[in-house]
Amino acid sequence: MSRHFLAATAAAPLALAVLPTSALACASCGCTFTSDWLNQGLVTQPGQAVTLRLDYVPQSQLRTGTTKVDTRNIDIPNEREIERWTDNVYVTASYDHQFANDWGFNVSVPFIVRPHATIAEDTDSESRSRTHGLGDIRLTARWQGLSTAKGVTGLQFGLVLPTGAFHQTFRSGPAQGEEVDRGLQPGTGTTQAVIGAYHYRRLGQDFALMLQAQAQIALNARQDYRPGTIGEGSVAVQWLGLGRVVPQLQVNARINAQDSGLNADVDNSGGEQVYLAPGLTAPLAARVSAFAHVQLPLYQRVIGWQLAPRVNLAAGLTARF
């Protein structure tokens, strides 16, 4: 075992896992960023882990720019679409393997259920959909050859595969039978590259610091749709003074470029968000832990009119073996 793994093993308590960005298909869903494998200390010692998590992201606030849209003063029918609400439910299964050297990899498989209600242009009643199914699977590898005895530093790279459906339709209302916007489908239909870097280190006896930056870039367009490039950064601090119960506070930032293509809602996509995410993990057994967190928006700016969440919730289980 290399010296940086030996040095970092003491800093490897299980901590709060957060949602991989690949599960988010809609631009204003928000981000819960620092990756499972980093947040749980999986970068610091060889081994395998399986995580099952549930995320709930209710988008109920229509926004434009940095302000809320007062829908009470909007005439219906209207020349523009007036989105009502979107409930995003993600169930994500992840497998992580850290080898006894500088390499590791992670596979994340999301399943998505997304009920949605909107009033389409020039209509006077709601159209509703329930897009659901397998999302876009994410495969990433990591290399930690930059690590030292003071902390783990690594590079990440991988692909998001076009495994999710993107032709599901509205179930009821004036738009019944029409395809739901591509940004609300379970998958994007495109292959995306993932590149990033991260750092994990102890801050004295009772605290640990995690830093991560990452970009997700579409490598192609599919049927006149190309998702916008996503850039994210995260800073997280863990308190290790309670033993195996580990509170954590995280600040996440996300910049999303506008989607492009004839089938993209170009004018109502993209923006920037900053979130505060407190959370906690606790052991259930020798090799099993439970985690939960809440994410609250500190700053939101959307392009055009988009639904944004007031809160994101997550909980799950991780087993190491």
Short mmCIF file of C-alpha atoms in Angstrom, two decimals:
data_model
loop_
_atom_site.label_atom_id
_atom_site.label_comp_id
_atom_site.label_asym_id
_atom_site.label_seq_id
_atom_site.Cartn_x
_atom_site.Cartn_y
_atom_site.Cartn_z
CA MET A 1 0.00 0.00 0.00
CA SER A 2 1.41 3.42 -0.94
CA ARG A 3 2.35 5.91 1.74
CA HIS A 4 -0.46 8.36 0.98
CA PHE A 5 -3.07 5.64 1.52
CA LEU A 6 -1.46 4.76 4.86
CA ALA A 7 -1.42 8.39 5.89
CA ALA A 8 -5.03 8.98 4.86
CA THR A 9 -6.59 5.86 6.37
CA ALA A 10 -7.03 7.66 9.67
CA ALA A 11 -9.12 10.26 7.83
CA ALA A 12 -11.58 7.80 6.35
CA PRO A 13 -14.74 7.81 8.47
CA LEU A 14 -17.89 7.37 6.46
CA ALA A 15 -19.48 10.72 5.66
CA LEU A 16 -22.55 12.04 3.90
CA ALA A 17 -22.97 10.82 0.33
CA VAL A 18 -24.42 13.19 -2.23
CA LEU A 19 -26.11 12.88 -5.60
CA PRO A 20 -23.97 12.36 -8.68
CA THR A 21 -24.66 15.12 -11.16
CA SER A 22 -25.44 12.66 -13.92
CA ALA A 23 -28.83 11.99 -12.36
CA LEU A 24 -30.03 15.54 -12.91
CA ALA A 25 -31.62 16.11 -16.29
CA CYS A 26 -33.21 19.53 -15.70
CA ALA A 27 -30.95 22.56 -15.43
CA SER A 28 -32.56 24.21 -12.40
CA CYS A 29 -32.90 21.00 -10.34
CA GLY A 30 -29.88 22.06 -8.33
CA CYS A 31 -26.76 20.16 -7.40
CA THR A 32 -25.63 18.03 -4.51
CA PHE A 33 -22.12 17.62 -5.56
CA THR A 34 -19.22 16.11 -3.63
CA SER A 35 -19.15 12.56 -4.98
CA ASP A 36 -20.03 9.44 -2.98
CA TRP A 37 -16.57 7.94 -3.29
CA LEU A 38 -14.89 11.13 -2.03
CA ASN A 39 -17.38 11.95 0.71
CA GLN A 40 -17.25 8.48 2.21
CA GLY A 41 -13.47 8.22 2.43
CA LEU A 42 -13.38 5.61 -0.34
CA VAL A 43 -10.42 7.39 -1.91
CA THR A 44 -8.27 6.72 1.14
CA GLN A 45 -8.17 2.94 1.45
CA PRO A 46 -8.66 -0.09 -0.79
CA GLY A 47 -12.06 -1.72 -0.83
CA GLN A 48 -15.50 -1.85 -2.38
CA ALA A 49 -18.78 -0.17 -1.50
CA VAL A 50 -22.39 -0.22 -2.67
CA THR A 51 -24.65 2.79 -2.09
CA LEU A 52 -28.42 3.02 -2.54
CA ARG A 53 -29.90 6.49 -2.14
CA LEU A 54 -33.19 8.30 -2.60
CA ASP A 55 -33.30 11.97 -3.61
CA TYR A 56 -36.39 14.17 -3.71
CA VAL A 57 -36.18 17.53 -5.51
CA PRO A 58 -39.55 19.34 -5.65
CA GLN A 59 -39.46 22.25 -8.10
CA SER A 60 -42.36 24.49 -7.16
CA GLN A 61 -41.12 28.06 -7.56
CA LEU A 62 -41.24 29.67 -11.01
CA ARG A 63 -38.31 32.08 -11.35
CA THR A 64 -36.77 34.41 -13.89
CA GLY A 65 -33.30 35.81 -13.37
CA THR A 66 -32.84 36.03 -9.61
CA THR A 67 -36.49 36.73 -8.75
CA LYS A 68 -39.70 34.78 -8.25
CA VAL A 69 -42.44 35.07 -10.89
CA ASP A 70 -45.80 36.15 -9.45
CA THR A 71 -48.05 33.73 -11.30
CA ARG A 72 -51.17 35.30 -9.78
CA ASN A 73 -50.83 38.25 -12.16
CA ILE A 74 -50.30 36.23 -15.34
CA ASP A 75 -53.13 36.04 -17.87
CA ILE A 76 -54.15 32.54 -18.96
CA PRO A 77 -54.00 31.64 -21.85
CA ASN A 78 -50.58 33.22 -22.37
CA GLU A 79 -48.16 33.46 -25.26
CA ARG A 80 -45.53 31.65 -23.20
CA GLU A 81 -45.51 28.39 -21.27
CA ILE A 82 -46.29 28.70 -17.55
CA GLU A 83 -44.76 25.74 -15.71
CA ARG A 84 -46.65 24.76 -12.55
CA TRP A 85 -44.52 22.19 -10.73
CA THR A 86 -42.08 19.30 -11.22
CA ASP A 87 -41.37 16.61 -8.62
CA ASN A 88 -38.05 14.85 -9.21
CA VAL A 89 -37.49 11.49 -7.51
CA TYR A 90 -34.12 9.79 -8.06
CA VAL A 91 -33.17 6.31 -6.87
CA THR A 92 -29.46 5.79 -7.54
CA ALA A 93 -27.44 2.60 -7.09
CA SER A 94 -23.65 3.08 -7.06
CA TYR A 95 -20.73 0.68 -6.95
CA ASP A 96 -17.26 1.92 -6.00
CA HIS A 97 -13.92 0.11 -6.04
CA GLN A 98 -10.63 1.57 -4.78
CA PHE A 99 -7.61 -0.55 -5.68
CA ALA A 100 -4.48 -0.84 -3.51
CA ASN A 101 -2.68 1.70 -5.67
CA ASP A 102 -3.53 5.07 -7.18
CA TRP A 103 -6.61 3.93 -9.13
CA GLY A 104 -10.32 3.60 -8.43
CA PHE A 105 -13.61 3.62 -10.33
CA ASN A 106 -17.29 4.29 -9.75
CA VAL A 107 -20.48 3.21 -11.55
CA SER A 108 -23.76 5.05 -10.83
CA VAL A 109 -27.12 3.88 -12.19
CA PRO A 110 -30.07 6.27 -11.66
CA PHE A 111 -33.77 5.49 -11.91
CA ILE A 112 -35.94 8.58 -12.31
CA VAL A 113 -39.63 9.36 -11.69
CA ARG A 114 -40.61 12.91 -12.66
CA PRO A 115 -44.28 14.03 -12.50
CA HIS A 116 -44.70 17.43 -14.16
CA ALA A 117 -47.51 19.93 -14.72
CA THR A 118 -47.48 22.93 -17.05
CA ILE A 119 -49.80 25.25 -18.94
CA ALA A 120 -48.59 25.24 -22.53
CA GLU A 121 -48.57 28.30 -24.75
CA ASP A 122 -52.04 29.53 -25.74
CA THR A 123 -53.85 26.94 -23.62
CA ASP A 124 -56.00 27.48 -20.53
CA SER A 125 -55.55 24.22 -18.58
CA GLU A 126 -52.75 22.05 -17.26
CA SER A 127 -50.98 19.36 -19.24
CA ARG A 128 -49.41 16.64 -17.12
CA SER A 129 -46.67 14.08 -17.66
CA ARG A 130 -44.85 11.43 -15.64
CA THR A 131 -41.54 10.72 -17.30
CA HIS A 132 -39.81 7.79 -15.66
CA GLY A 133 -37.31 4.99 -16.12
CA LEU A 134 -33.59 4.37 -16.28
CA GLY A 135 -31.51 7.54 -16.44
CA ASP A 136 -28.08 8.08 -17.98
CA ILE A 137 -25.50 5.75 -16.44
CA ARG A 138 -22.27 7.34 -15.23
CA LEU A 139 -18.86 5.60 -15.41
CA THR A 140 -15.87 7.37 -13.87
CA ALA A 141 -12.29 6.50 -13.00
CA ARG A 142 -9.89 8.33 -10.68
CA TRP A 143 -6.12 8.59 -10.31
CA GLN A 144 -4.56 9.73 -7.03
CA GLY A 145 -0.92 9.92 -8.02
CA LEU A 146 -0.71 13.55 -6.86
CA SER A 147 -1.37 12.62 -3.21
CA THR A 148 1.07 13.18 -0.34
CA ALA A 149 1.23 12.25 3.33
CA LYS A 150 -0.80 15.39 4.09
CA GLY A 151 -3.81 14.51 1.98
CA VAL A 152 -5.34 12.75 -1.00
CA THR A 153 -5.33 14.65 -4.30
CA GLY A 154 -6.68 13.14 -7.47
CA LEU A 155 -8.00 13.55 -10.99
CA GLN A 156 -11.30 12.18 -12.25
CA PHE A 157 -12.44 11.34 -15.77
CA GLY A 158 -15.22 9.33 -17.35
CA LEU A 159 -18.39 9.23 -19.40
CA VAL A 160 -22.14 9.66 -18.95
CA LEU A 161 -23.80 7.19 -21.30
CA PRO A 162 -27.06 7.80 -23.24
CA THR A 163 -29.02 5.01 -21.56
CA GLY A 164 -32.12 7.00 -20.56
CA ALA A 165 -35.26 7.37 -22.69
CA PHE A 166 -35.94 10.77 -24.27
CA HIS A 167 -39.23 10.36 -26.22
CA GLN A 168 -41.83 10.13 -23.42
CA THR A 169 -45.06 12.10 -23.85
CA PHE A 170 -47.67 14.06 -21.90
CA ARG A 171 -50.39 11.89 -20.37
CA SER A 172 -53.24 14.41 -20.11
CA GLY A 173 -54.35 17.93 -20.94
CA PRO A 174 -54.13 19.95 -24.17
CA ALA A 175 -50.60 18.62 -24.84
CA GLN A 176 -51.57 14.94 -24.41
CA GLY A 177 -49.53 12.74 -26.74
CA GLU A 178 -46.90 15.39 -27.41
CA GLU A 179 -43.32 14.76 -26.33
CA VAL A 180 -42.19 16.29 -23.05
CA ASP A 181 -39.33 18.82 -23.22
CA ARG A 182 -35.97 17.10 -23.65
CA GLY A 183 -34.68 18.68 -20.43
CA LEU A 184 -37.38 16.80 -18.49
CA GLN A 185 -36.80 13.37 -20.04
CA PRO A 186 -35.05 10.60 -18.04
CA GLY A 187 -32.07 10.77 -20.43
CA THR A 188 -30.40 13.34 -22.64
CA GLY A 189 -29.75 10.99 -25.55
CA THR A 190 -26.13 12.18 -25.67
CA THR A 191 -22.75 10.96 -24.46
CA GLN A 192 -21.05 13.36 -22.05
CA ALA A 193 -17.46 13.57 -20.84
CA VAL A 194 -16.65 14.07 -17.15
CA ILE A 195 -13.38 15.65 -16.00
CA GLY A 196 -12.51 16.88 -12.53
CA ALA A 197 -10.10 17.16 -9.63
CA TYR A 198 -10.46 16.72 -5.86
CA HIS A 199 -8.57 17.02 -2.56
CA TYR A 200 -9.23 15.45 0.87
CA ARG A 201 -7.25 16.20 4.04
CA ARG A 202 -7.50 16.36 7.82
CA LEU A 203 -7.69 19.76 9.54
CA GLY A 204 -6.31 18.95 12.96
CA GLN A 205 -7.78 16.12 14.99
CA ASP A 206 -11.52 16.68 14.63
CA PHE A 207 -12.11 18.12 11.14
CA ALA A 208 -11.61 17.10 7.52
CA LEU A 209 -11.77 19.26 4.38
CA MET A 210 -12.90 18.22 0.90
CA LEU A 211 -12.57 20.27 -2.29
CA GLN A 212 -13.82 19.25 -5.71
CA ALA A 213 -14.28 20.81 -9.15
CA GLN A 214 -15.83 19.09 -12.14
CA ALA A 215 -17.10 19.70 -15.66
CA GLN A 216 -19.61 17.66 -17.68
CA ILE A 217 -19.48 18.28 -21.44
CA ALA A 218 -21.73 16.85 -24.15
CA LEU A 219 -19.68 15.16 -26.88
CA ASN A 220 -22.48 15.08 -29.43
CA ALA A 221 -26.02 16.21 -30.22
CA ARG A 222 -28.92 13.76 -30.58
CA GLN A 223 -32.02 14.51 -32.64
CA ASP A 224 -31.49 18.27 -32.55
CA TYR A 225 -30.69 18.48 -28.84
CA ARG A 226 -27.43 19.09 -27.02
CA PRO A 227 -27.37 19.65 -23.22
CA GLY A 228 -25.41 22.62 -21.98
CA THR A 229 -22.00 22.20 -20.37
CA ILE A 230 -22.11 21.97 -16.56
CA GLY A 231 -19.38 23.27 -14.28
CA GLU A 232 -19.51 22.60 -10.53
CA GLY A 233 -17.42 23.24 -7.45
CA SER A 234 -17.82 22.09 -3.87
CA VAL A 235 -16.29 22.78 -0.46
CA ALA A 236 -17.20 20.49 2.45
CA VAL A 237 -16.11 20.26 6.08
CA GLN A 238 -16.66 17.17 8.24
CA TRP A 239 -16.61 17.14 12.04
CA LEU A 240 -14.98 13.93 13.24
CA GLY A 241 -15.23 14.61 16.97
CA LEU A 242 -18.27 12.37 17.49
CA GLY A 243 -16.56 9.19 16.36
CA ARG A 244 -18.45 7.25 13.71
CA VAL A 245 -21.32 9.76 13.65
CA VAL A 246 -20.12 12.44 11.22
CA PRO A 247 -21.89 15.77 10.67
CA GLN A 248 -20.96 17.67 7.54
CA LEU A 249 -21.54 21.11 6.02
CA GLN A 250 -21.16 21.63 2.31
CA VAL A 251 -21.33 24.62 -0.06
CA ASN A 252 -22.01 23.73 -3.70
CA ALA A 253 -21.91 25.97 -6.76
CA ARG A 254 -23.11 25.15 -10.27
CA ILE A 255 -22.95 26.93 -13.64
CA ASN A 256 -25.07 25.44 -16.42
CA ALA A 257 -24.75 26.69 -20.00
CA GLN A 258 -27.90 26.87 -22.12
CA ASP A 259 -29.03 23.81 -24.05
CA SER A 260 -28.87 24.05 -27.83
CA GLY A 261 -30.63 22.60 -30.87
CA LEU A 262 -34.06 22.78 -32.49
CA ASN A 263 -35.54 20.49 -29.80
CA ALA A 264 -34.01 22.41 -26.89
CA ASP A 265 -35.80 25.06 -24.87
CA VAL A 266 -32.84 27.36 -25.40
CA ASP A 267 -34.47 30.49 -23.97
CA ASN A 268 -35.45 28.74 -20.73
CA SER A 269 -32.35 26.76 -19.82
CA GLY A 270 -29.07 27.42 -18.05
CA GLY A 271 -28.13 29.56 -15.06
CA GLU A 272 -26.15 29.56 -11.82
CA GLN A 273 -26.91 28.27 -8.34
CA VAL A 274 -25.18 28.20 -4.95
CA TYR A 275 -26.43 25.85 -2.21
CA LEU A 276 -25.79 25.16 1.47
CA ALA A 277 -26.08 21.47 2.40
CA PRO A 278 -25.88 20.28 6.03
CA GLY A 279 -26.01 16.53 6.62
CA LEU A 280 -25.19 13.61 8.85
CA THR A 281 -24.09 9.99 8.55
CA ALA A 282 -24.33 7.33 11.24
CA PRO A 283 -23.42 3.62 11.49
CA LEU A 284 -26.10 0.94 11.46
CA ALA A 285 -23.71 -2.01 11.62
CA ALA A 286 -20.00 -2.71 11.34
CA ARG A 287 -19.98 -2.18 7.56
CA VAL A 288 -23.28 -0.36 6.93
CA SER A 289 -24.05 3.32 7.44
CA ALA A 290 -27.09 5.53 6.86
CA PHE A 291 -26.98 9.13 5.68
CA ALA A 292 -29.33 12.05 5.18
CA HIS A 293 -28.98 15.65 4.13
CA VAL A 294 -30.94 18.73 3.16
CA GLN A 295 -29.81 21.27 0.57
CA LEU A 296 -30.99 24.89 0.66
CA PRO A 297 -30.51 27.53 -2.06
CA LEU A 298 -28.34 30.54 -1.20
CA TYR A 299 -28.37 32.06 -4.68
CA GLN A 300 -30.25 31.18 -7.85
CA ARG A 301 -30.19 32.82 -11.27
CA VAL A 302 -32.00 31.18 -14.16
CA ILE A 303 -32.16 32.15 -17.82
CA GLY A 304 -35.70 32.75 -19.03
CA TRP A 305 -38.46 31.23 -16.89
CA GLN A 306 -37.65 28.04 -15.01
CA LEU A 307 -38.96 26.10 -12.02
CA ALA A 308 -36.50 25.99 -9.13
CA PRO A 309 -36.47 23.98 -5.88
CA ARG A 310 -36.82 25.51 -2.44
CA VAL A 311 -35.18 22.44 -0.87
CA ASN A 312 -33.52 19.15 -1.90
CA LEU A 313 -33.72 16.09 0.34
CA ALA A 314 -31.67 12.89 0.28
CA ALA A 315 -31.22 9.72 2.33
CA GLY A 316 -29.63 6.34 1.78
CA LEU A 317 -27.49 3.41 2.84
CA THR A 318 -23.89 2.44 2.12
CA ALA A 319 -22.35 -1.00 2.64
CA ARG A 320 -18.57 -1.59 2.51
CA PHE A 321 -16.93 -4.92 1.87
#
